[in-house]
């Protein structure tokens, strides 16, 4: 019976892939690589801190794209001062917005979990036979017969708290959020956004006399960072070399298109207003 389960480093049975192992894995080969990671020593680290990596990735991705696109667009106006002031305004506003958004999302996630947990507990209390049937079907979906599952089922049904937790973990596939994570998630995402957006702006601080030259340097720096970032996030997800390369190119393409469109729109609007 014990061999039917995959166990975590904490000794708890699990029948599903952890969300952090399959983040950004869009192909079968990438998912297989994520499966191989389950047996690695880094599994415990990802289980505990994967949410921070997720927030950092989202924050950096937006930070590298949005402020870069904005400053590229503003550079078409020919004023370094305007680029710096406008870029910093967006940078601070965006970082605060992203941080608050991550914090509120984490708080809401915990509230939703509590509501679902209360509903599950009530269903077990009012309809125990129906919930017992769900347990049998759940195990059968993993190829575990009713006979083999008897011992675990009886142990769960003898402990209502364990029963509820099992149904939340494997029935609803819902992990209990840590109440302390909300402000950490907000801080990580906001900080990642700020530093991600600050990097493309550095040339405008250093090359104040020529905004076009600063734009070209910013494009070069950002292109390198986007490629490295795209490759790194796919590597963290456990993807294959091919998927890592595609992720790097895809990230670069998104940033390039965003900057190009922004530059063209601002320049067109400026020309229309000047004419």
Coordinates of N, CA and C in Angstrom, one line a residue, residues 28-217:
X28 N 5.6 18.4 -23.5 CA 5.7 17.1 -22.8 C 7.1 16.9 -22.3
X29 N 8.1 17.3 -23.1 CA 9.5 17.1 -22.6 C 9.8 17.9 -21.4
X30 N 9.2 19.1 -21.4 CA 9.4 20.0 -20.2 C 8.7 19.4 -19.0
X31 N 7.5 18.9 -19.2 CA 6.8 18.3 -18.0 C 7.6 17.1 -17.5
X32 N 8.2 16.3 -18.4 CA 8.9 15.2 -18.0 C 10.2 15.6 -17.2
X33 N 10.8 16.7 -17.6 CA 11.9 17.2 -16.9 C 11.5 17.6 -15.5
X34 N 10.3 18.2 -15.4 CA 9.8 18.6 -14.1 C 9.5 17.4 -13.2
X35 N 9.1 16.3 -13.8 CA 8.8 15.1 -13.1 C 10.1 14.6 -12.5
X36 N 11.2 14.7 -13.2 CA 12.5 14.2 -12.8 C 13.0 15.0 -11.6
X37 N 12.5 16.2 -11.5 CA 13.0 17.1 -10.4 C 12.4 16.7 -9.0
X38 N 11.3 15.9 -9.1 CA 10.6 15.5 -7.8 C 11.6 14.7 -6.9
X39 N 12.5 14.0 -7.6 CA 13.4 13.1 -6.8 C 14.7 13.9 -6.4
X40 N 14.8 15.2 -6.8 CA 16.0 15.9 -6.5 C 16.0 16.6 -5.1
X41 N 17.2 16.9 -4.6 CA 17.2 17.6 -3.3 C 16.6 18.9 -3.3
X42 N 16.4 19.6 -4.5 CA 15.9 20.9 -4.5 C 14.4 20.9 -4.4
X43 N 13.8 19.7 -4.3 CA 12.3 19.7 -4.2 C 11.8 20.4 -3.0
X44 N 12.4 20.2 -1.9 CA 12.0 20.9 -0.6 C 12.1 22.4 -0.8
X45 N 13.2 22.9 -1.4 CA 13.4 24.3 -1.6 C 12.2 24.9 -2.4
X46 N 11.9 24.2 -3.5 CA 10.9 24.7 -4.5 C 9.5 24.7 -3.8
X47 N 9.3 23.6 -3.0 CA 8.0 23.5 -2.3 C 7.8 24.7 -1.4
X48 N 8.9 25.1 -0.7 CA 8.8 26.2 0.3 C 8.9 27.6 -0.3
X49 N 9.7 27.7 -1.3 CA 10.0 29.1 -1.9 C 9.6 29.3 -3.3
X50 N 8.9 28.3 -3.9 CA 8.5 28.4 -5.3 C 7.6 29.6 -5.5
X51 N 6.8 29.9 -4.5 CA 5.9 31.1 -4.7 C 6.6 32.4 -4.8
X52 N 7.8 32.5 -4.1 CA 8.6 33.7 -4.2 C 9.3 33.8 -5.6
X53 N 9.7 32.6 -6.2 CA 10.3 32.6 -7.5 C 9.2 33.0 -8.5
X54 N 8.0 32.5 -8.3 CA 6.9 32.9 -9.2 C 6.7 34.4 -9.2
X55 N 6.6 35.0 -8.0 CA 6.3 36.4 -7.9 C 7.5 37.2 -8.5
X56 N 8.7 36.8 -8.2 CA 9.9 37.5 -8.8 C 9.9 37.4 -10.3
X57 N 9.5 36.3 -10.9 CA 9.5 36.1 -12.3 C 8.5 37.0 -12.9
X58 N 7.3 37.1 -12.3 CA 6.2 37.9 -12.9 C 6.6 39.4 -12.7
X59 N 7.2 39.8 -11.6 CA 7.6 41.2 -11.4 C 8.7 41.6 -12.3
X60 N 9.7 40.7 -12.5 CA 10.8 41.0 -13.4 C 10.3 41.1 -14.9
X61 N 9.4 40.2 -15.2 CA 8.9 40.1 -16.6 C 8.2 41.4 -17.0
X62 N 7.3 41.9 -16.1 CA 6.6 43.1 -16.3 C 7.5 44.3 -16.2
X63 N 8.5 44.3 -15.2 CA 9.4 45.4 -15.1 C 10.3 45.6 -16.3
X64 N 10.8 44.5 -16.9 CA 11.6 44.6 -18.0 C 10.9 45.0 -19.3
X65 N 9.6 44.8 -19.3 CA 8.8 45.1 -20.5 C 8.2 46.5 -20.5
X66 N 7.4 46.7 -19.5 CA 6.6 48.0 -19.4 C 7.4 49.2 -19.4
X67 N 8.2 49.4 -18.3 CA 9.0 50.7 -18.3 C 10.0 50.8 -19.5
X68 N 10.5 49.7 -20.0 CA 11.4 49.8 -21.2 C 10.6 50.3 -22.4
X69 N 9.4 49.7 -22.6 CA 8.5 50.2 -23.7 C 8.2 51.6 -23.6
X70 N 7.9 52.1 -22.3 CA 7.5 53.5 -22.1 C 8.7 54.4 -22.4
X71 N 9.8 54.1 -21.8 CA 11.0 55.0 -22.0 C 11.4 55.0 -23.5
X72 N 11.3 53.9 -24.2 CA 11.6 53.8 -25.6 C 10.6 54.7 -26.4
X73 N 9.4 54.7 -26.0 CA 8.4 55.6 -26.6 C 8.7 57.0 -26.4
X74 N 9.0 57.4 -25.1 CA 9.2 58.8 -24.7 C 10.5 59.3 -25.4
X75 N 11.5 58.4 -25.6 CA 12.7 58.8 -26.2 C 12.5 59.4 -27.6
X76 N 11.4 59.1 -28.3 CA 11.1 59.6 -29.6 C 10.8 61.1 -29.5
X77 N 10.6 61.6 -28.3 CA 10.3 63.1 -28.2 C 11.6 63.9 -28.1
X78 N 12.7 63.2 -28.0 CA 14.0 63.8 -28.0 C 14.5 64.5 -26.7
X79 N 13.8 64.2 -25.6 CA 14.2 64.8 -24.3 C 14.6 63.7 -23.3
X80 N 15.9 63.7 -22.9 CA 16.3 62.8 -21.9 C 15.6 63.0 -20.5
X81 N 15.4 64.3 -20.2 CA 14.7 64.7 -19.0 C 13.3 64.1 -18.9
X82 N 12.6 64.2 -20.0 CA 11.3 63.7 -20.1 C 11.2 62.2 -20.0
X83 N 12.2 61.5 -20.6 CA 12.3 60.0 -20.5 C 12.5 59.6 -19.0
X84 N 13.5 60.3 -18.3 CA 13.8 59.9 -17.0 C 12.6 60.2 -16.0
X85 N 12.0 61.4 -16.1 CA 10.9 61.7 -15.2 C 9.7 60.8 -15.5
X86 N 9.4 60.6 -16.7 CA 8.2 59.8 -17.1 C 8.5 58.3 -16.7
X87 N 9.7 57.9 -17.0 CA 10.1 56.5 -16.6 C 10.1 56.2 -15.1
X88 N 10.6 57.2 -14.3 CA 10.6 57.0 -12.9 C 9.2 57.0 -12.3
X89 N 8.3 57.9 -12.9 CA 7.0 58.0 -12.4 C 6.2 56.6 -12.6
X90 N 6.4 56.1 -13.8 CA 5.8 54.8 -14.1 C 6.4 53.7 -13.3
X91 N 7.7 53.8 -13.0 CA 8.4 52.7 -12.3 C 7.9 52.6 -10.9
X92 N 7.8 53.8 -10.2 CA 7.3 53.7 -8.8 C 5.8 53.4 -8.7
X93 N 5.0 53.9 -9.6 CA 3.6 53.6 -9.7 C 3.4 52.1 -10.0
X94 N 4.1 51.6 -10.9 CA 4.0 50.2 -11.3 C 4.4 49.3 -10.2
X95 N 5.5 49.6 -9.5 CA 6.0 48.7 -8.5 C 5.0 48.7 -7.3
X96 N 4.5 49.9 -7.0 CA 3.5 49.9 -5.9 C 2.2 49.1 -6.3
X97 N 1.8 49.3 -7.5 CA 0.6 48.6 -8.0 C 0.8 47.1 -8.0
X98 N 1.9 46.7 -8.5 CA 2.2 45.2 -8.6 C 2.3 44.6 -7.2
X99 N 3.0 45.3 -6.3 CA 3.1 44.8 -4.9 C 1.8 44.7 -4.2
X100 N 1.0 45.8 -4.3 CA -0.4 45.7 -3.7 C -1.2 44.6 -4.3
X101 N -1.1 44.5 -5.6 CA -1.9 43.5 -6.3 C -1.5 42.1 -5.8
X102 N -0.2 41.8 -5.7 CA 0.2 40.5 -5.2 C -0.3 40.3 -3.8
X103 N -0.2 41.3 -2.9 CA -0.6 41.2 -1.5 C -2.1 40.9 -1.5
X104 N -2.9 41.6 -2.2 CA -4.4 41.4 -2.1 C -4.8 40.1 -2.7
X105 N -4.0 39.6 -3.7 CA -4.3 38.3 -4.3 C -4.1 37.2 -3.3
X106 N -3.0 37.4 -2.6 CA -2.6 36.3 -1.6 C -3.6 36.3 -0.4
X107 N -4.1 37.5 0.0 CA -5.1 37.6 1.0 C -6.4 36.9 0.5
X108 N -6.8 37.3 -0.7 CA -8.0 36.7 -1.3 C -7.9 35.2 -1.4
X109 N -6.8 34.7 -1.8 CA -6.5 33.2 -1.9 C -6.8 32.5 -0.6
X110 N -6.3 33.1 0.5 CA -6.5 32.5 1.8 C -8.0 32.5 2.2
X111 N -8.7 33.6 1.9 CA -10.1 33.7 2.2 C -10.9 32.6 1.4
X112 N -10.6 32.5 0.2 CA -11.2 31.5 -0.6 C -11.0 30.1 -0.1
X113 N -9.7 29.8 0.3 CA -9.4 28.5 0.9 C -10.2 28.2 2.1
X114 N -10.4 29.2 3.0 CA -11.2 29.1 4.2 C -12.6 28.8 3.9
X115 N -13.2 29.4 2.9 CA -14.6 29.2 2.6 C -14.7 27.8 2.0
X116 N -13.8 27.4 1.2 CA -13.9 26.0 0.6 C -13.7 24.9 1.7
X117 N -12.8 25.2 2.6 CA -12.6 24.3 3.7 C -13.8 24.1 4.6
X118 N -14.5 25.3 4.9 CA -15.7 25.2 5.7 C -16.8 24.4 5.0
X119 N -16.9 24.6 3.6 CA -17.9 23.9 2.9 C -17.6 22.4 2.9
X120 N -16.3 22.0 2.7 CA -15.9 20.6 2.7 C -16.2 20.0 4.1
X121 N -15.9 20.7 5.1 CA -16.2 20.2 6.5 C -17.7 19.9 6.7
X122 N -18.5 20.8 6.2 CA -19.9 20.7 6.3 C -20.5 19.5 5.5
X123 N -19.9 19.3 4.3 CA -20.4 18.2 3.5 C -20.0 16.9 4.2
X124 N -18.8 16.8 4.8 CA -18.4 15.6 5.5 C -19.4 15.3 6.7
X125 N -19.8 16.3 7.3 CA -20.6 16.2 8.5 C -22.0 15.8 8.1
X126 N -22.6 16.4 7.0 CA -23.9 16.1 6.6 C -24.1 14.9 5.7
X127 N -23.1 14.6 4.8 CA -23.2 13.6 3.8 C -21.9 12.7 3.9
X128 N -21.6 12.0 4.9 CA -20.4 11.3 5.1 C -20.3 10.1 4.0
X129 N -21.4 9.5 3.7 CA -21.4 8.4 2.8 C -21.0 8.9 1.4
X130 N -21.6 10.0 1.0 CA -21.3 10.6 -0.3 C -19.8 11.0 -0.4
X131 N -19.3 11.5 0.7 CA -17.8 11.9 0.7 C -16.9 10.7 0.7
X132 N -17.4 9.6 1.4 CA -16.6 8.4 1.4 C -16.5 7.8 0.0
X133 N -17.6 7.9 -0.8 CA -17.6 7.5 -2.2 C -16.6 8.3 -3.0
X134 N -16.5 9.6 -2.7 CA -15.6 10.4 -3.4 C -14.1 10.0 -3.2
X135 N -13.9 9.5 -1.9 CA -12.5 9.0 -1.6 C -12.2 7.8 -2.4
X136 N -13.2 6.9 -2.5 CA -12.9 5.7 -3.3 C -12.6 6.0 -4.7
X137 N -13.4 6.9 -5.3 CA -13.3 7.2 -6.7 C -11.9 8.0 -6.9
X138 N -11.5 8.7 -5.9 CA -10.3 9.5 -6.0 C -9.1 8.5 -6.1
X139 N -9.1 7.5 -5.3 CA -8.0 6.5 -5.3 C -8.1 5.7 -6.6
X140 N -9.3 5.3 -7.0 CA -9.4 4.5 -8.2 C -8.9 5.3 -9.4
X141 N -9.0 6.6 -9.4 CA -8.5 7.4 -10.6 C -7.0 7.3 -10.7
X142 N -6.3 6.9 -9.6 CA -4.9 6.7 -9.6 C -4.5 5.2 -9.7
X143 N -5.5 4.4 -10.0 CA -5.2 3.0 -10.2 C -5.1 2.2 -8.9
X144 N -5.6 2.7 -7.8 CA -5.6 2.0 -6.5 C -6.9 1.4 -6.3
X145 N -7.0 0.1 -6.1 CA -8.2 -0.6 -5.9 C -8.9 -0.2 -4.5
X146 N -10.2 -0.5 -4.4 CA -10.9 -0.3 -3.2 C -10.3 -1.0 -2.0
X147 N -9.9 -2.3 -2.3 CA -9.3 -3.1 -1.3 C -8.0 -2.6 -0.8
X148 N -7.2 -2.1 -1.7 CA -5.9 -1.6 -1.2 C -6.0 -0.2 -0.5
X149 N -7.1 0.5 -0.8 CA -7.3 1.8 -0.2 C -8.0 1.7 1.2
X150 N -8.5 0.6 1.6 CA -9.3 0.5 2.8 C -8.6 1.0 4.0
X151 N -7.3 0.7 4.2 CA -6.6 1.1 5.4 C -6.5 2.6 5.5
X152 N -6.1 3.2 4.4 CA -6.0 4.7 4.4 C -7.3 5.4 4.6
X153 N -8.3 4.8 3.9 CA -9.7 5.4 4.0 C -10.2 5.4 5.4
X154 N -10.0 4.3 6.1 CA -10.5 4.1 7.5 C -9.8 5.1 8.4
X155 N -8.5 5.2 8.2 CA -7.7 6.2 9.0 C -8.1 7.6 8.8
X156 N -8.5 8.0 7.5 CA -8.9 9.3 7.3 C -10.3 9.6 7.9
X157 N -11.2 8.6 7.8 CA -12.5 8.8 8.3 C -12.6 8.8 9.8
X158 N -11.6 8.3 10.4 CA -11.5 8.3 11.9 C -11.0 9.7 12.4
X159 N -10.5 10.5 11.5 CA -10.0 11.8 11.9 C -10.6 12.8 10.9
X160 N -11.6 13.6 11.4 CA -12.3 14.5 10.5 C -11.4 15.6 10.0
X161 N -10.4 16.1 10.8 CA -9.5 17.1 10.3 C -8.6 16.6 9.2
X162 N -8.1 15.4 9.3 CA -7.3 14.8 8.3 C -8.1 14.5 7.0
X163 N -9.4 14.1 7.2 CA -10.3 13.9 6.1 C -10.5 15.2 5.3
X164 N -10.8 16.2 6.0 CA -11.0 17.5 5.4 C -9.7 18.0 4.6
X165 N -8.6 17.8 5.3 CA -7.3 18.3 4.7 C -7.0 17.4 3.4
X166 N -7.3 16.1 3.5 CA -7.0 15.3 2.3 C -7.9 15.7 1.2
X167 N -9.2 16.0 1.4 CA -10.1 16.4 0.4 C -9.7 17.7 -0.2
X168 N -9.2 18.6 0.6 CA -8.7 19.9 0.1 C -7.5 19.8 -0.7
X169 N -6.6 18.9 -0.3 CA -5.3 18.7 -1.0 C -5.5 18.0 -2.3
X170 N -6.2 16.9 -2.3 CA -6.3 16.0 -3.5 C -7.6 16.1 -4.2
X171 N -8.7 16.5 -3.5 CA -10.0 16.6 -4.1 C -10.1 17.9 -4.9
X172 N -9.9 19.0 -4.1 CA -10.0 20.3 -4.7 C -8.6 20.8 -5.2
X173 N -7.6 20.0 -5.0 CA -6.2 20.5 -5.4 C -5.9 21.9 -4.9
X174 N -6.2 22.1 -3.7 CA -6.1 23.5 -3.1 C -5.1 23.4 -1.9
X175 N -4.0 24.1 -2.0 CA -3.0 24.1 -0.9 C -3.3 25.3 0.0
X176 N -3.2 25.0 1.3 CA -3.5 26.0 2.3 C -2.5 27.1 2.3
X177 N -2.9 28.4 2.0 CA -1.9 29.5 1.9 C -1.4 29.9 3.3
X178 N -0.2 30.2 3.4 CA 0.5 30.7 4.6 C 0.1 32.1 4.8
X179 N -0.5 32.5 6.0 CA -1.0 33.9 6.2 C 0.2 34.9 6.2
X180 N 1.4 34.4 6.5 CA 2.6 35.3 6.5 C 3.1 35.6 5.1
X181 N 2.6 34.8 4.1 CA 3.1 35.0 2.8 C 2.6 36.2 2.0
X182 N 1.5 36.7 2.4 CA 0.9 37.8 1.7 C 1.8 39.0 1.5
X183 N 2.3 39.6 2.6 CA 3.1 40.7 2.5 C 4.5 40.4 1.9
X184 N 4.9 39.2 2.1 CA 6.2 38.8 1.4 C 6.0 38.8 -0.1
X185 N 4.9 38.2 -0.5 CA 4.6 38.2 -2.0 C 4.6 39.6 -2.6
X186 N 3.9 40.5 -1.9 CA 3.8 41.8 -2.3 C 5.1 42.5 -2.4
X187 N 5.9 42.3 -1.4 CA 7.3 42.9 -1.4 C 8.2 42.4 -2.5
X188 N 8.1 41.1 -2.7 CA 9.0 40.5 -3.7 C 8.6 40.9 -5.1
X189 N 7.3 40.9 -5.4 CA 6.8 41.3 -6.7 C 7.1 42.8 -7.0
X190 N 6.8 43.6 -6.0 CA 7.0 45.1 -6.2 C 8.5 45.4 -6.4
X191 N 9.3 44.7 -5.6 CA 10.8 45.0 -5.7 C 11.3 44.5 -7.0
X192 N 10.9 43.3 -7.4 CA 11.3 42.7 -8.7 C 10.9 43.6 -9.9
X193 N 9.7 44.1 -9.8 CA 9.3 45.0 -10.9 C 10.1 46.3 -10.9
X194 N 10.4 46.8 -9.7 CA 11.2 48.1 -9.7 C 12.6 47.9 -10.3
X195 N 13.3 46.9 -9.8 CA 14.7 46.6 -10.3 C 14.7 46.2 -11.8
X196 N 13.6 45.4 -12.2 CA 13.5 45.0 -13.6 C 13.3 46.2 -14.5
X197 N 12.6 47.2 -14.0 CA 12.3 48.4 -14.8 C 13.4 49.4 -14.8
X198 N 14.2 49.4 -13.7 CA 15.3 50.3 -13.5 C 16.5 50.1 -14.5
X199 N 16.7 48.8 -14.7 CA 17.9 48.4 -15.6 C 17.8 49.1 -17.0
X200 N 16.7 49.1 -17.7 CA 16.7 49.7 -19.0 C 16.8 51.3 -18.9
X201 N 16.6 51.8 -17.8 CA 16.7 53.3 -17.6 C 18.1 53.8 -17.3
X202 N 19.0 52.9 -16.9 CA 20.3 53.3 -16.5 C 21.1 54.1 -17.6
X203 N 21.0 53.8 -18.9 CA 21.7 54.6 -19.9 C 21.2 56.0 -20.0
X204 N 19.9 56.2 -19.7 CA 19.4 57.6 -19.7 C 20.0 58.5 -18.6
X205 N 20.3 57.9 -17.5 CA 21.0 58.6 -16.4 C 22.4 58.9 -16.8
X206 N 23.1 57.9 -17.5 CA 24.5 58.1 -17.8 C 24.8 58.9 -19.1
X207 N 23.9 58.8 -20.0 CA 24.1 59.5 -21.3 C 23.0 60.6 -21.4
X208 N 23.1 61.7 -20.7 CA 22.1 62.7 -20.7 C 22.1 63.6 -21.9
X209 N 23.2 63.7 -22.6 CA 23.3 64.7 -23.7 C 22.8 64.2 -25.0
X210 N 22.6 62.9 -25.1 CA 22.1 62.3 -26.4 C 21.1 61.2 -26.1
X211 N 19.8 61.5 -26.3 CA 18.7 60.6 -25.9 C 18.7 59.4 -26.9
X212 N 19.1 59.7 -28.2 CA 19.1 58.6 -29.1 C 20.1 57.5 -28.8
X213 N 21.3 58.0 -28.5 CA 22.4 57.2 -28.1 C 22.0 56.3 -26.9
X214 N 21.4 57.0 -25.9 CA 21.0 56.3 -24.7 C 19.9 55.3 -25.0
X215 N 19.0 55.5 -26.0 CA 18.0 54.6 -26.4 C 18.7 53.3 -26.9
X216 N 19.7 53.5 -27.8 CA 20.4 52.3 -28.4 C 21.1 51.5 -27.3
X217 N 21.7 52.2 -26.4 CA 22.4 51.4 -25.3 C 21.4 50.7 -24.5

